[in-house]
XYZ file of C-alpha atoms in Angstrom:
562
model
C 68.433 -57.102 117.427
C 70.622 -55.023 115.050
C 70.825 -58.006 112.700
C 67.054 -58.267 112.532
C 66.836 -54.713 111.616
C 69.149 -55.306 108.639
C 66.511 -57.706 107.098
C 63.966 -54.829 106.861
C 66.509 -52.985 104.614
C 67.094 -56.056 102.470
C 63.327 -56.711 102.204
C 62.678 -53.091 101.074
C 65.593 -53.158 98.512
C 64.194 -56.216 96.749
C 61.396 -56.042 94.323
C 58.565 -58.472 94.256
C 58.903 -61.371 91.905
C 56.796 -61.063 88.955
C 55.413 -63.610 86.723
C 58.090 -65.712 84.988
C 58.116 -68.807 82.897
C 57.425 -71.496 85.466
C 56.843 -75.193 84.819
C 53.098 -75.482 84.282
C 52.147 -78.476 86.253
C 50.220 -79.364 89.443
C 53.270 -81.088 90.776
C 55.369 -77.957 90.486
C 52.640 -75.846 91.853
C 52.223 -78.076 94.796
C 55.995 -78.036 95.457
C 55.897 -74.167 95.360
C 53.082 -74.286 97.886
C 54.920 -76.597 100.207
C 58.064 -74.278 99.962
C 55.810 -71.273 100.856
C 56.458 -69.633 97.437
C 52.804 -68.640 97.244
C 53.124 -65.933 94.484
C 54.930 -68.379 92.238
C 52.325 -71.083 92.976
C 49.519 -68.713 92.323
C 51.096 -67.552 88.915
C 51.255 -71.220 87.781
C 47.837 -72.155 89.035
C 46.103 -69.093 87.534
C 47.765 -70.028 84.220
C 46.651 -73.615 84.618
C 43.014 -72.645 85.262
C 43.098 -71.066 81.769
C 45.155 -73.547 79.843
C 43.511 -76.658 81.585
C 40.237 -74.970 82.461
C 38.300 -78.387 82.713
C 40.544 -79.721 85.551
C 38.880 -78.991 88.872
C 42.125 -79.685 90.866
C 43.707 -76.588 89.281
C 41.042 -74.499 90.873
C 41.378 -76.291 94.238
C 45.069 -75.685 94.626
C 44.721 -72.116 93.613
C 42.032 -71.657 96.232
C 44.154 -73.530 98.742
C 46.868 -70.901 98.409
C 44.364 -68.200 99.200
C 43.332 -70.369 102.275
C 46.966 -70.403 103.485
C 47.154 -66.614 102.980
C 43.952 -66.190 104.965
C 41.764 -64.808 102.173
C 38.792 -67.017 102.615
C 36.467 -64.998 100.364
C 38.771 -65.129 97.381
C 39.345 -68.920 98.132
C 35.613 -69.552 98.159
C 35.216 -67.962 94.739
C 37.838 -70.127 93.197
C 36.456 -73.286 94.777
C 32.989 -72.552 93.528
C 34.562 -72.231 89.946
C 36.078 -75.734 90.570
C 32.748 -77.163 91.399
C 31.266 -75.399 88.307
C 33.827 -77.334 86.199
C 33.076 -80.598 88.195
C 30.016 -80.779 90.353
C 31.364 -83.814 92.051
C 34.819 -82.303 92.868
C 35.485 -83.672 96.390
C 38.625 -81.419 96.641
C 36.786 -78.176 95.922
C 34.050 -79.237 98.609
C 36.935 -79.687 101.014
C 38.185 -76.221 100.009
C 34.720 -74.639 100.614
C 34.689 -76.229 104.107
C 38.162 -74.800 104.831
C 36.962 -71.317 103.690
C 33.834 -71.578 105.908
C 36.103 -72.930 108.790
C 38.312 -69.821 108.558
C 35.069 -67.723 108.565
C 34.206 -69.496 111.785
C 31.006 -70.844 110.099
C 31.277 -74.329 111.567
C 27.898 -75.596 110.233
C 28.731 -74.725 106.578
C 32.203 -76.096 107.172
C 30.908 -79.459 108.390
C 28.381 -79.789 105.623
C 31.132 -79.311 102.915
C 33.487 -81.508 104.736
C 30.959 -84.238 104.746
C 30.276 -83.713 101.073
C 33.896 -83.868 100.276
C 34.355 -87.218 102.115
C 31.185 -88.666 100.527
C 32.543 -87.856 97.051
C 36.196 -88.859 97.751
C 35.807 -92.586 96.843
C 39.377 -94.090 96.842
C 41.154 -90.635 96.597
C 42.786 -89.851 99.905
C 43.515 -86.182 99.027
C 39.982 -84.864 99.990
C 40.642 -86.408 103.517
C 44.010 -84.846 103.557
C 42.681 -81.302 102.971
C 39.702 -81.736 105.331
C 42.157 -82.730 107.993
C 44.527 -79.802 107.261
C 41.519 -77.528 107.272
C 40.792 -78.453 110.909
C 44.364 -77.553 111.852
C 44.169 -73.938 110.446
C 43.566 -72.467 113.881
C 47.140 -73.400 115.048
C 48.403 -70.902 117.694
C 51.925 -71.466 118.880
C 51.689 -75.205 118.142
C 48.337 -75.821 119.754
C 44.980 -76.348 118.188
C 41.667 -76.729 120.076
C 41.155 -80.325 121.057
C 37.818 -80.673 119.283
C 39.417 -79.523 116.015
C 42.441 -81.561 116.409
C 40.394 -84.653 117.181
C 38.131 -84.110 114.044
C 41.490 -83.779 111.998
C 42.808 -87.041 113.471
C 39.538 -88.849 112.687
C 39.293 -87.838 109.126
C 43.001 -88.336 108.393
C 42.925 -91.742 109.929
C 40.106 -92.673 107.499
C 42.197 -91.164 104.667
C 45.078 -93.426 105.912
C 42.783 -96.286 105.569
C 41.794 -95.327 102.009
C 45.472 -94.998 100.989
C 48.073 -96.298 103.571
C 50.894 -95.160 101.126
C 49.936 -91.463 101.011
C 52.938 -89.829 102.733
C 51.232 -86.385 102.946
C 48.362 -87.997 104.994
C 50.880 -89.397 107.502
C 52.613 -86.035 107.922
C 49.235 -84.340 108.398
C 48.231 -86.949 110.894
C 51.540 -86.348 112.719
C 50.849 -82.670 112.770
C 47.420 -83.190 114.288
C 48.763 -85.499 116.895
C 51.572 -83.128 117.705
C 49.205 -80.306 118.492
C 47.833 -82.460 121.355
C 51.356 -83.332 122.550
C 50.895 -86.990 121.427
C 54.473 -86.716 120.278
C 55.413 -90.387 120.260
C 52.453 -91.105 117.892
C 53.224 -88.066 115.850
C 56.903 -89.159 115.426
C 55.694 -92.649 114.379
C 53.671 -91.009 111.482
C 56.452 -88.745 110.423
C 58.865 -91.701 110.221
C 56.338 -93.822 108.332
C 56.045 -90.916 105.835
C 59.778 -90.844 105.394
C 59.903 -94.579 104.880
C 57.605 -94.078 101.971
C 59.255 -90.973 100.678
C 62.811 -90.388 102.080
C 62.999 -87.023 100.289
C 60.072 -85.629 102.148
C 61.706 -82.515 103.696
C 58.399 -81.605 105.283
C 58.472 -84.513 107.572
C 61.910 -83.747 108.770
C 60.868 -80.186 109.530
C 57.758 -81.383 111.320
C 59.970 -83.634 113.457
C 62.174 -80.827 114.394
C 59.084 -78.685 115.433
C 58.190 -81.509 117.933
C 61.594 -81.145 119.530
C 61.155 -77.241 119.476
C 58.101 -77.508 121.655
C 59.867 -80.056 123.978
C 62.748 -77.332 124.285
C 65.228 -79.970 122.882
C 66.701 -77.389 120.595
C 69.781 -79.345 119.539
C 67.535 -82.117 118.169
C 65.431 -79.565 116.295
C 68.487 -78.214 114.595
C 69.539 -81.709 113.644
C 66.157 -82.269 111.935
C 66.258 -78.898 110.139
C 69.705 -79.680 108.876
C 68.470 -83.059 107.588
C 65.613 -81.328 105.701
C 67.957 -78.926 104.085
C 70.340 -81.925 103.169
C 67.266 -83.301 101.261
C 66.451 -79.910 99.591
C 68.897 -76.910 100.295
C 66.253 -74.568 99.128
C 63.501 -75.697 101.274
C 62.495 -72.362 102.835
C 60.169 -73.638 105.700
C 63.219 -75.415 107.339
C 64.924 -72.046 107.655
C 61.721 -70.344 109.014
C 61.247 -72.984 111.579
C 64.877 -72.944 112.475
C 64.647 -69.141 113.007
C 61.566 -69.550 115.250
C 63.320 -72.313 117.211
C 66.274 -70.084 117.735
C 64.041 -67.369 119.183
C 62.419 -69.876 121.491
C 65.852 -71.023 122.565
C 66.997 -67.396 123.206
C 63.973 -66.757 125.559
C 64.563 -70.141 127.358
C 68.165 -69.593 127.978
C 69.273 -66.039 128.628
C 72.990 -66.991 128.294
C 72.207 -68.042 124.639
C 69.903 -65.114 123.937
C 72.245 -62.865 121.902
C 73.796 -65.606 119.862
C 70.472 -67.172 119.162
C 68.680 -64.058 118.141
C 71.592 -63.263 115.749
C 71.394 -66.919 114.279
C 67.553 -66.606 114.084
C 68.018 -63.432 111.940
C 70.355 -65.188 109.579
C 68.021 -68.223 109.144
C 65.019 -65.889 108.545
C 67.048 -63.890 106.023
C 67.662 -67.288 104.189
C 63.967 -68.046 104.356
C 62.958 -64.747 102.913
C 65.550 -65.073 100.048
C 63.905 -68.483 99.123
C 60.303 -67.121 99.013
C 58.896 -64.681 96.587
C 58.839 -61.707 98.922
C 55.143 -61.129 98.430
C 53.140 -59.101 100.841
C 52.271 -62.450 102.542
C 55.918 -63.371 102.933
C 56.634 -59.950 104.515
C 53.743 -60.426 106.778
C 55.277 -63.645 107.974
C 58.448 -61.677 108.595
C 56.333 -59.291 110.668
C 55.140 -62.287 112.626
C 58.701 -63.331 113.223
C 59.619 -59.788 114.489
C 56.509 -60.050 116.788
C 57.758 -63.445 118.014
C 61.294 -62.129 118.682
C 60.001 -59.067 120.461
C 61.867 -56.671 117.969
C 59.044 -54.042 117.997
C 61.193 -51.226 116.693
C 61.908 -53.129 113.420
C 58.313 -54.408 113.355
C 57.054 -50.826 113.433
C 59.373 -49.814 110.602
C 58.458 -52.863 108.540
C 54.718 -52.464 109.247
C 54.871 -48.765 108.180
C 56.580 -49.812 104.923
C 53.962 -52.479 104.276
C 51.091 -49.994 105.006
C 52.200 -47.916 102.051
C 52.670 -50.780 99.735
C 50.196 -51.480 96.894
C 47.647 -54.252 97.761
C 48.571 -53.739 101.407
C 46.867 -56.196 103.829
C 44.897 -54.563 106.683
C 46.716 -56.881 108.986
C 49.633 -54.428 108.988
C 47.575 -52.214 111.325
C 47.539 -54.933 113.930
C 51.360 -54.915 113.895
C 51.459 -51.086 113.997
C 49.085 -51.204 116.952
C 51.200 -53.689 118.923
C 54.456 -51.996 117.941
C 53.100 -48.537 118.852
C 52.232 -49.754 122.398
C 55.543 -51.578 122.965
C 57.380 -48.593 121.618
C 55.376 -46.112 123.813
C 54.130 -44.411 120.515
C 50.589 -44.547 122.057
C 48.821 -42.110 119.634
C 50.018 -43.886 116.430
C 49.464 -47.273 118.061
C 45.843 -46.402 119.126
C 45.011 -45.119 115.756
C 46.371 -48.240 114.021
C 44.701 -50.719 116.265
C 41.402 -48.878 115.823
C 41.793 -48.973 112.157
C 42.363 -52.793 112.332
C 39.476 -53.558 114.609
C 37.001 -51.320 112.877
C 37.944 -52.279 109.278
C 38.893 -55.874 109.334
C 36.468 -58.699 108.938
C 35.331 -59.336 112.516
C 36.139 -62.873 112.185
C 39.758 -61.957 111.889
C 39.881 -60.073 115.227
C 41.537 -62.118 118.009
C 41.435 -61.597 121.855
C 45.067 -60.202 121.775
C 43.888 -57.411 119.662
C 41.556 -56.277 122.344
C 44.355 -56.683 124.922
C 46.504 -54.180 122.945
C 43.542 -51.902 122.291
C 42.906 -51.842 126.059
C 46.545 -51.215 126.873
C 46.683 -48.439 124.413
C 43.539 -46.816 125.693
C 44.758 -46.919 129.357
C 48.153 -45.500 128.234
C 46.083 -42.688 126.557
C 44.279 -41.994 129.785
C 41.083 -43.648 128.477
C 40.999 -45.973 131.533
C 37.289 -46.909 131.475
C 37.500 -47.802 127.687
C 40.648 -49.635 128.252
C 39.309 -51.782 131.186
C 36.265 -52.577 129.040
C 38.477 -53.671 126.189
C 40.631 -55.853 128.385
C 37.456 -57.472 129.795
C 36.176 -58.041 126.326
C 39.435 -60.040 125.534
C 38.838 -62.146 128.632
C 35.179 -62.688 127.698
C 36.227 -63.952 124.242
C 39.062 -66.113 125.559
C 39.192 -66.938 129.289
C 42.817 -67.948 128.961
C 43.563 -64.126 128.754
C 43.380 -64.133 132.567
C 46.810 -62.662 132.661
C 45.589 -59.147 131.769
C 43.769 -58.919 135.111
C 46.751 -57.151 136.814
C 46.570 -54.522 134.146
C 42.883 -54.128 134.864
C 43.591 -54.012 138.551
C 46.371 -51.431 138.214
C 44.086 -49.140 136.294
C 41.290 -49.475 138.849
C 43.639 -48.885 141.646
C 44.845 -45.746 140.086
C 41.165 -44.677 139.827
C 40.804 -45.426 143.560
C 38.279 -48.175 142.740
C 39.883 -50.275 145.329
C 37.332 -53.058 145.714
C 37.226 -53.675 141.957
C 40.934 -53.689 141.886
C 41.232 -56.108 144.628
C 38.704 -58.513 142.999
C 40.698 -58.368 139.673
C 43.877 -59.092 141.609
C 42.131 -62.000 143.331
C 41.028 -63.602 140.074
C 44.566 -63.438 138.749
C 46.292 -64.747 141.950
C 43.967 -67.742 141.790
C 43.894 -68.510 138.002
C 46.831 -66.585 136.426
C 50.168 -67.868 135.126
C 53.363 -66.404 136.426
C 51.744 -64.944 139.525
C 54.236 -62.992 141.673
C 54.298 -62.322 145.328
C 53.843 -58.636 144.468
C 50.374 -59.508 142.914
C 49.294 -61.004 146.288
C 50.743 -57.926 148.086
C 48.778 -55.499 145.922
C 45.633 -57.658 146.320
C 45.982 -57.244 150.074
C 46.582 -53.500 149.746
C 43.573 -53.027 147.438
C 41.366 -54.835 149.899
C 42.775 -52.778 152.741
C 41.899 -49.512 151.058
C 38.514 -50.832 150.112
C 37.541 -51.424 153.714
C 34.605 -49.293 154.899
C 33.139 -50.364 158.176
C 29.883 -48.682 157.143
C 29.280 -51.030 154.190
C 28.079 -54.640 154.189
C 30.847 -57.254 153.888
C 33.547 -55.140 155.718
C 34.655 -58.074 157.859
C 35.044 -60.207 154.761
C 37.204 -57.589 153.157
C 39.444 -57.511 156.189
C 39.735 -61.315 155.991
C 40.636 -61.256 152.352
C 43.298 -58.512 152.960
C 44.741 -60.563 155.850
C 44.893 -63.755 153.754
C 46.796 -62.043 151.021
C 49.417 -60.637 153.283
C 49.642 -63.803 155.229
C 50.505 -65.587 151.853
C 53.330 -63.095 151.318
C 54.578 -63.599 154.792
C 54.720 -67.406 154.360
C 56.446 -67.296 151.115
C 58.798 -64.386 151.901
C 59.320 -64.070 155.666
C 61.729 -61.156 155.302
C 59.217 -58.929 153.426
C 58.734 -56.133 156.091
C 55.830 -54.278 154.296
C 53.633 -57.354 154.382
C 53.837 -57.437 158.164
C 53.157 -53.763 158.316
C 50.088 -53.911 156.227
C 48.870 -57.141 158.058
C 49.264 -55.145 161.238
C 47.178 -52.297 159.809
C 44.518 -54.720 158.571
C 44.270 -56.487 161.918
C 44.166 -53.154 163.749
C 40.833 -52.654 161.937
C 39.435 -55.716 163.770
C 39.804 -53.861 167.042
C 36.509 -51.955 166.726
C 36.254 -51.099 170.480
C 39.032 -48.763 171.027
C 38.500 -48.654 174.633
C 38.986 -52.394 175.020
C 41.354 -53.445 172.310
C 42.248 -57.153 171.834
C 45.620 -56.465 170.227
C 45.130 -58.336 166.956
C 47.831 -56.186 165.409
C 50.446 -56.617 168.085
C 52.343 -59.581 166.768
C 52.518 -58.133 163.209
C 53.906 -54.902 164.383
C 56.391 -56.636 166.519
C 57.446 -58.787 163.382
C 57.647 -55.623 161.268
C 60.000 -54.130 163.839
C 62.028 -57.235 164.104
C 62.498 -57.782 160.325
C 63.173 -54.047 159.612
C 65.801 -53.725 162.318
C 67.428 -57.003 161.193
C 68.197 -55.459 157.900
C 70.614 -52.950 159.483
C 71.876 -49.652 157.938
C 70.162 -46.360 158.270
C 66.458 -46.479 157.471
C 64.829 -44.115 155.003
C 62.522 -41.358 156.267
C 59.557 -43.358 155.106
C 60.691 -46.474 157.024
C 61.352 -44.355 160.189
C 57.744 -43.054 160.031
C 56.539 -46.753 159.818
C 58.744 -47.732 162.655
C 57.342 -44.912 164.697
C 53.644 -46.145 163.863
C 54.640 -49.728 165.054
C 56.253 -48.383 168.298
C 53.183 -46.107 169.001
C 50.890 -49.048 168.649
C 52.921 -51.218 171.067
C 53.228 -48.225 173.386
C 49.307 -47.645 173.426
C 48.718 -51.405 173.895
C 51.188 -51.390 176.952
C 49.602 -48.221 178.419
C 45.931 -49.100 177.938
C 45.769 -52.918 177.836
C 48.694 -54.134 179.847
C 48.772 -51.061 182.235
C 52.508 -50.994 181.999
C 53.521 -47.388 181.804
C 57.235 -48.190 181.829
C 56.942 -50.310 178.791
C 54.671 -47.675 177.238
C 57.272 -44.989 177.787
C 60.093 -47.155 176.312
C 58.113 -47.650 173.059
C 57.099 -44.016 172.803
C 60.740 -43.105 173.215
C 61.671 -45.501 170.395
C 58.832 -43.965 168.364
C 60.277 -40.469 168.962
C 63.689 -41.486 167.918
C 62.299 -42.375 164.534
C 59.690 -39.685 164.132
C 59.695 -36.908 166.657
C 56.824 -35.181 164.693
C 54.474 -38.106 165.215
C 51.359 -36.563 166.651
C 50.746 -39.461 169.154
C 54.302 -39.191 170.399
C 53.937 -35.480 170.957
C 50.527 -36.006 172.588
C 51.982 -38.629 174.973
C 54.928 -36.579 176.140
C 52.756 -33.513 176.509
C 50.290 -35.549 178.628
C 53.173 -36.779 180.761
C 54.644 -33.268 181.168
C 58.053 -33.859 179.781
C 60.250 -35.167 176.985
C 63.116 -36.947 178.840
C 63.571 -40.556 178.028
C 63.065 -41.531 181.609
C 59.649 -39.907 182.001
């Protein structure tokens, strides 16, 4: 992580690239966009909208840069200027649809997409950008199926309009890739390269497929091939860096080397971009991805003080504040983000971190509400249920805690045996024989501990708590059935098998188990010798046990034979 930290110093030391003398052509502007040199592209396109003010495509590509930078309002203004220049500008209607799509206004987006296609005629580019717009909600390589299918449908039509549009083929491959249709995606990427062997984008896209398949060596081969085509193609270095981070998390033995390599690749990416606020925000995304929250906090603090700062830096400050245990700063930042940002830009994870920060700040009720809000927005956030449960358990709201654990153990990812164990404990403490549903709670607790026993037969505590739960079933103390007996016996067996000197806590628990067996022998089996034997074992572990003291007082002695 030290290497990552060095980038921050490099970034801060460099000044933003100002306007220079750039080649003033759409082709060069598009090349800059593809290379993620957004400031350079904007400078060229702003100039073109003045020097070639009657060309609607100049306005479209300028607006598209704003789309890629997630400024839909600015983009919309530019697209409307393009339509003012040419009321039949299919590209600018595609742009308006994209802006509405980012704003989550699906009806307006669809209306404008349809208008773009209706005006497209034999031009495949409007189809291309409608398709790309549907893919804007990419999260870790995935897009909602409905959006991806809409993209595939419109891009397929664009391919029919112009089968030799290599950009259409790459975009179609991207859409297919988001749905794990990798064979079809690769076919389209290769078709694009057949049309244009110098299309570095297609090579990078192929490498991304291998990244998500965890075939990291093949990914590297494709990124190197893209850089052989264009050594200054920044996105290849960015994807390579992100692939190295994924590799590091997938293979702990490679983690150190791959994080270092990722840092070097990202340094190269930054050197090839214009180091705009947006480029530095991408760097912040990389730091978030790689888990370097200390550097993320430093970089976000720097960004928050920069001119024309993006509110998004407060999201990073919130996340980093939590991970770095700087809870007051994190809570203030995430509240700033959630209250001041456009509500359409708030994502479920923002509420997850808000909830975590609130709980860490002893605002448990607010925190639980925030975590539940994240789940309500996105049901895939089910993995925050253990955090909800832990907070509720700490407040002694045992039944609510148990129910939260129960949802997680049924629907969560990465469920551990400990989650089942705490589900059982929560139900156990929630038991109240005076309330309706008490028997159901016993059954749920028993089921949770049973699962732990099945998966880990040497986990002694699960037998102990299962015994305690089953002891609750014996409601008639004068005529016990002995539901708990086999579980106390198993607890003793597993604990003694571990050898060594037990802790004071374990000794007390062993005494509890022996006392139960002694009581069962005395009152159920009428076997006083067996009862005495078990009471003696209980006494060896915990002489201060009240039932042990009572037994020997009742029997008038303390000798082992009595």
